[in-house]
XYZ file of C-alpha atoms in Angstrom:
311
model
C 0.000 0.000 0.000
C 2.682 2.562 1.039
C 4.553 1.700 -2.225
C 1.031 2.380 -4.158
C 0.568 5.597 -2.479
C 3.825 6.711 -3.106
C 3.574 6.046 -6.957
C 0.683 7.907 -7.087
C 1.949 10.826 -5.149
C 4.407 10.915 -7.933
C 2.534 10.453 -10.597
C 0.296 13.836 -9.073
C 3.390 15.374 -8.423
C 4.820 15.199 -12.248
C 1.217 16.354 -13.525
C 1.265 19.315 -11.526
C 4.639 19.915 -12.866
C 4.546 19.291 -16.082
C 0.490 21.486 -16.200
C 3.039 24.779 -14.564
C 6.179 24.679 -16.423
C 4.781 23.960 -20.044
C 6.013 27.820 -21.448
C 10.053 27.975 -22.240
C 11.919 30.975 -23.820
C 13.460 27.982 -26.053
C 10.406 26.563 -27.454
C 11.327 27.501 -30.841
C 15.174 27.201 -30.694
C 15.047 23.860 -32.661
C 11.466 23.716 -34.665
C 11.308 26.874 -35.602
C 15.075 29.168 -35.023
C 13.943 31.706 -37.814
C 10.389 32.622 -35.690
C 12.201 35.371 -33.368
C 14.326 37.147 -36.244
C 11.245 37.161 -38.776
C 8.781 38.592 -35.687
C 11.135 41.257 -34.837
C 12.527 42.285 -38.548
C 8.178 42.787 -39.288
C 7.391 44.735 -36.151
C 10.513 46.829 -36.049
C 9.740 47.445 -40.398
C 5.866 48.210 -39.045
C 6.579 50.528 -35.900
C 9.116 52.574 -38.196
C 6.387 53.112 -41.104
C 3.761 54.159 -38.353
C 5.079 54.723 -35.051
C 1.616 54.346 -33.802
C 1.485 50.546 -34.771
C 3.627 49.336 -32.117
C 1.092 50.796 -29.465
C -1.544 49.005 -31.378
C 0.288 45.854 -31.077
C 1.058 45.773 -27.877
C -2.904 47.056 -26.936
C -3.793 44.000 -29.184
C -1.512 41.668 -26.702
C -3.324 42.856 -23.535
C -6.897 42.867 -24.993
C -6.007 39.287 -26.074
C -4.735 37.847 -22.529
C -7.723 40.075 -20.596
C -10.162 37.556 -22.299
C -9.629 33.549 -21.678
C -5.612 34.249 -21.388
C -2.905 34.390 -23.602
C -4.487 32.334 -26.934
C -4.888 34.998 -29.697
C -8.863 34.698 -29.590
C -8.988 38.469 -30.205
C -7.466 37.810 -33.794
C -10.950 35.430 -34.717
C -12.651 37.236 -36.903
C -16.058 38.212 -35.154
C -16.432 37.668 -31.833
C -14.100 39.664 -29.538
C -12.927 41.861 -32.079
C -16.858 43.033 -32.339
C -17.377 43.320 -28.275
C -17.670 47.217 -27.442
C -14.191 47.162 -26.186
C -12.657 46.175 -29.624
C -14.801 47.318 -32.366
C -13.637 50.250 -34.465
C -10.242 50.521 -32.181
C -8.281 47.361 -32.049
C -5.796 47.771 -35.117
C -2.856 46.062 -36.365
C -4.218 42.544 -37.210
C -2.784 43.103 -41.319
C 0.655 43.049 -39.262
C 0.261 39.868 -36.926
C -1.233 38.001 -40.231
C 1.803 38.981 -42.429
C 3.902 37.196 -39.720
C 2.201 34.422 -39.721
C 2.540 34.188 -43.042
C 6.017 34.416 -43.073
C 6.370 32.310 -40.515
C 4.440 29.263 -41.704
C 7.028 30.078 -44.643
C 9.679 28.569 -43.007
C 8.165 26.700 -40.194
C 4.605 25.103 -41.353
C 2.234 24.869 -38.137
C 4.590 25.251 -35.608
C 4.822 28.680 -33.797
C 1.003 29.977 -32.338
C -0.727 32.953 -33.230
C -0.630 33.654 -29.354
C 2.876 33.652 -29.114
C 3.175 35.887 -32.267
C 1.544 38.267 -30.729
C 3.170 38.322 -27.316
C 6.274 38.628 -29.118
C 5.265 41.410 -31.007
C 4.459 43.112 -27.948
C 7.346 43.102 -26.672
C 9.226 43.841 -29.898
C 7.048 47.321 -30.379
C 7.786 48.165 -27.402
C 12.099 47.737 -28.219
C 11.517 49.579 -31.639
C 10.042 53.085 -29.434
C 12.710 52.578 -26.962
C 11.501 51.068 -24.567
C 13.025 48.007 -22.121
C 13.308 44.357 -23.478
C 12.463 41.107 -21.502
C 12.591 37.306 -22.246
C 9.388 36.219 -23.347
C 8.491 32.312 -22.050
C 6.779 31.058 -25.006
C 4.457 27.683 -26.079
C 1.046 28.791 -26.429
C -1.722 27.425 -28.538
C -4.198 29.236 -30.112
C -7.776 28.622 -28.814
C -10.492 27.298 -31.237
C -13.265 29.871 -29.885
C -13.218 33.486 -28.798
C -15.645 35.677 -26.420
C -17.439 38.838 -26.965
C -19.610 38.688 -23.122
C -16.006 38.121 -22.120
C -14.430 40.735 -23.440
C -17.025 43.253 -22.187
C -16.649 41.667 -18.798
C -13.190 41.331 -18.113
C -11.435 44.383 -19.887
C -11.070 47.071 -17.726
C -13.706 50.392 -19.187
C -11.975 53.642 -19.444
C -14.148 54.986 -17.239
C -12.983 53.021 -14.541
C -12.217 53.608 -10.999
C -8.631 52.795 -9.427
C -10.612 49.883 -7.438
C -12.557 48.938 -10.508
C -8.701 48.532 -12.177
C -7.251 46.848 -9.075
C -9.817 43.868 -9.294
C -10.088 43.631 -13.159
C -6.423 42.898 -12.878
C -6.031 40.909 -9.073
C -9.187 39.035 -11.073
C -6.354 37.707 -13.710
C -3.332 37.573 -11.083
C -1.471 40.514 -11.623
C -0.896 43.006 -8.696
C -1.442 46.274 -8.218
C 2.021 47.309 -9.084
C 1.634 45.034 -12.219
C -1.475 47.131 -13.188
C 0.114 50.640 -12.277
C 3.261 49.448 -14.658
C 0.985 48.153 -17.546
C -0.735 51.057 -17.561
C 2.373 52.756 -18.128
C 1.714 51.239 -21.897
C -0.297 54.228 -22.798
C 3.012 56.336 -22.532
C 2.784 55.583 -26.684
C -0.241 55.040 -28.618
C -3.334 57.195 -29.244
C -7.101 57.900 -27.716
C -10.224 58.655 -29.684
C -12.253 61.531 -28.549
C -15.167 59.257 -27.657
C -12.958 57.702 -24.697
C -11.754 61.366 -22.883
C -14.751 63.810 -23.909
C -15.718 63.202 -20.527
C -13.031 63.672 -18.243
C -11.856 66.966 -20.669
C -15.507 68.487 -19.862
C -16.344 67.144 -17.118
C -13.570 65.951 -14.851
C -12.129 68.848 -11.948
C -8.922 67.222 -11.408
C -7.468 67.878 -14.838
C -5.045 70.362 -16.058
C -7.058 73.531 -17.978
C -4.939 74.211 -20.080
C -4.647 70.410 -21.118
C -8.323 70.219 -21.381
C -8.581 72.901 -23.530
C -6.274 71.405 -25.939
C -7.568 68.350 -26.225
C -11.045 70.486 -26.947
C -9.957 71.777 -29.726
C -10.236 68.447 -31.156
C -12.276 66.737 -29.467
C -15.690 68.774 -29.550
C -19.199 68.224 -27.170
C -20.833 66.526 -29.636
C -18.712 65.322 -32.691
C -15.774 64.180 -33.188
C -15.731 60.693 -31.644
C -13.277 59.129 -33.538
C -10.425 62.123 -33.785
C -7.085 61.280 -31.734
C -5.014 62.273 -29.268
C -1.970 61.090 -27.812
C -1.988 59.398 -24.757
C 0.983 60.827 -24.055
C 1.615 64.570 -25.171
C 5.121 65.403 -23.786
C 6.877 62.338 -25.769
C 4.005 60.538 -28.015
C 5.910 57.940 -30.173
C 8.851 57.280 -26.958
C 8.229 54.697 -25.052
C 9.468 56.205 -21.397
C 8.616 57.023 -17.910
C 6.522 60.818 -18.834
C 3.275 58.988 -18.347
C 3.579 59.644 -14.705
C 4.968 62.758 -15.348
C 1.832 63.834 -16.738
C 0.121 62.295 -14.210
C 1.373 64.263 -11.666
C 0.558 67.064 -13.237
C -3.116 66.361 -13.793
C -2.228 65.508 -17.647
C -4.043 61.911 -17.734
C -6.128 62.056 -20.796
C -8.258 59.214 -19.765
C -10.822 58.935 -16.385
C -9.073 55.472 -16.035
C -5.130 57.079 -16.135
C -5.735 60.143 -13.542
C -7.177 57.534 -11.448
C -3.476 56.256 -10.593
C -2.577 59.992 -9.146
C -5.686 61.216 -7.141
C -4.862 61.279 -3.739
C -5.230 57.037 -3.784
C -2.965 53.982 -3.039
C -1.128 54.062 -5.833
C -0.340 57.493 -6.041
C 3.584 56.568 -4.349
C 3.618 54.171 -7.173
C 3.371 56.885 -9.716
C 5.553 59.178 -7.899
C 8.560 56.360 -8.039
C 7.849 55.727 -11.435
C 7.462 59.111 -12.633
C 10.956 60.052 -10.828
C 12.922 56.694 -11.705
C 12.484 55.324 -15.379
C 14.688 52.427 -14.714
C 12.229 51.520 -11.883
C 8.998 51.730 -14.257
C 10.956 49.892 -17.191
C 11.464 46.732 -14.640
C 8.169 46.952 -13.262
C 7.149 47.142 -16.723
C 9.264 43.899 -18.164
C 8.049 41.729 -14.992
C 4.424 42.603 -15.188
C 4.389 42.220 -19.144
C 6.015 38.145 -18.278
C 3.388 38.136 -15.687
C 0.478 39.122 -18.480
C 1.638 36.976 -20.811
C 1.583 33.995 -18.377
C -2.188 34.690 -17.993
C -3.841 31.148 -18.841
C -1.685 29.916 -21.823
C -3.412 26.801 -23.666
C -0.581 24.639 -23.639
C 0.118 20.914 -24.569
C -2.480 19.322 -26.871
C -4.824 21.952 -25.422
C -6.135 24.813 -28.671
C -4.244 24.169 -31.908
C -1.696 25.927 -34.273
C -3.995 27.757 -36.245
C -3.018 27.785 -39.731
C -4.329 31.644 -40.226
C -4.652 33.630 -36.879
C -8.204 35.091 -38.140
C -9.550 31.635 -38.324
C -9.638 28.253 -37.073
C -8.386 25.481 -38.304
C -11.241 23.489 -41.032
């Protein structure tokens, strides 16, 4: 009997093992050693044409993991890309299928959508200057996506900072994790639709900002017309996000929300005044994202074309 047990308590043992450590930065090395330098030469080629792509890219990672984890569901046609959340604002899918299709190439059904993606995040983020990190990778790509998902689990940019603290404690990051990943909108741009209200109505915001942003962004038109997140460094990927924070320069509800007299206001501060502290906190909580409920194993498939699954 004690030998039984003890087989079994292996056998449990190897399962749990083998279910946690399934993601390896050397996935590829051998089935697929072209997949990095073909993912990086596209992004870098992409982010130089329009700077604005790499934010896209990386927005496209974190919308993906947000809803059933890290499996590229957000690239199925329909579906998530249709939820509120995504429609008429998640860009840069022409770029991720290009890869793909460069990839398969070289390497036929072998590297995942998902971990495209997730490496393209991280790449856009290299091309605007920004930090680098090691990216563990052997995702599979799920065979269904989630639009009630996506408009549950992504957090609204009308959020409040607890609102932001439990979307993301709800998918295991921490609330440094969330005050560094919102650091992403340090590059990319807003439509008018997403900051009319805190630019009209919000007292804790710069005037002068908000009458900038006014300009283009009108009371009742306009929805669609852009700003940059970030308007002291727009296409840099760097630490002035909590600058402008500090100076009541958040363009969205859901960005002053970090600086308003809350608990992660020493978070900004630190960040804002160290940009080696913020890139770390950055690389870790991007690992940490990407680590969100990879399909792994002989769970999902290699799709064949992200937009679609496999017939």
């Amino acid at each position: 009997m004690a030998k039984a047990t003890c087989i079994s308590l292996l056998v449990v043992v190897a399962l749990a093992t083998a279910a946690s450590a399934q993601l390896s930065a050397t996935f590829y090395d051998t089935s697929c050693p072209r997949a990095m330098s073909i993912i990086k030469s596209a992004v870098t080629a992409a982010v130089n044409s329009e700077p604005r792509m790499g934010a896209s890219l990386l927005r496209l990672h974190f919308h993906d993991c947000f809803v059933q984890g890290c499996d590229a569901s957000v690239l199925l046609s329909g579906n998530e890309q249709d939820a509120p959340p995504n429609k008429d604002s998640l860009r840069g899918y022409g770029v991720i299928d290009s890869i793909k299709a460069q990839i398969e190439a070289v390497c036929n059904q072998t590297v995942s959508c998902a971990d495209i993606l997730t490496v393209a995040a991280r790449d856009s983020v290299v091309a605007l200057g920004g930090p680098t990190w090691t990216v563990p990778l052997g995702r599979r790509d799920s065979t269904g996506a989630s639009a009630a998902l996506a408009i549950s689990d992504l957090p609204p940019f009308t959020a409040s900072l607890q609102e932001l603290v439990d979307a993301f404690a709800k998918k295991g990051l921490s609330v440094t994790d969330m005050v560094a990943l919102s650091g992403a909108h340090t590059i990319g741009q807003a439509q008018c639709s997403t900051f009319r209200g805190r630019i009209y109505n919000e007292t804790n915001i710069d005037s002068a900002f908000a009458t900038q942003r006014q300009a283009n962004c009108p009371r009742t038109s306009g929805d669609m017309n852009l700003a940059p997140l970030d308007t002291t460094t727009a296409n840099a990927f760097d630490n002035a996000y909590y600058t402008n924070l500090l100076s009541n320069k958040g363009l969205l509800h859901s960005d002053q929300v970090l600086f308003n007299n809350g608990s992660t206001d020493n978070t900004v501060r630190n960040f804002a005044s160290n940009a080696a502290e913020f890139s770390s906190a950055f690389a870790t909580a991007m690992v940490n994202m990407g680590n969100i409920a990879p399909k792994t194993g002989t769970n999902g498939q290699i799709r064949l074309s992200c937009s679609k699954v496999n017939s």
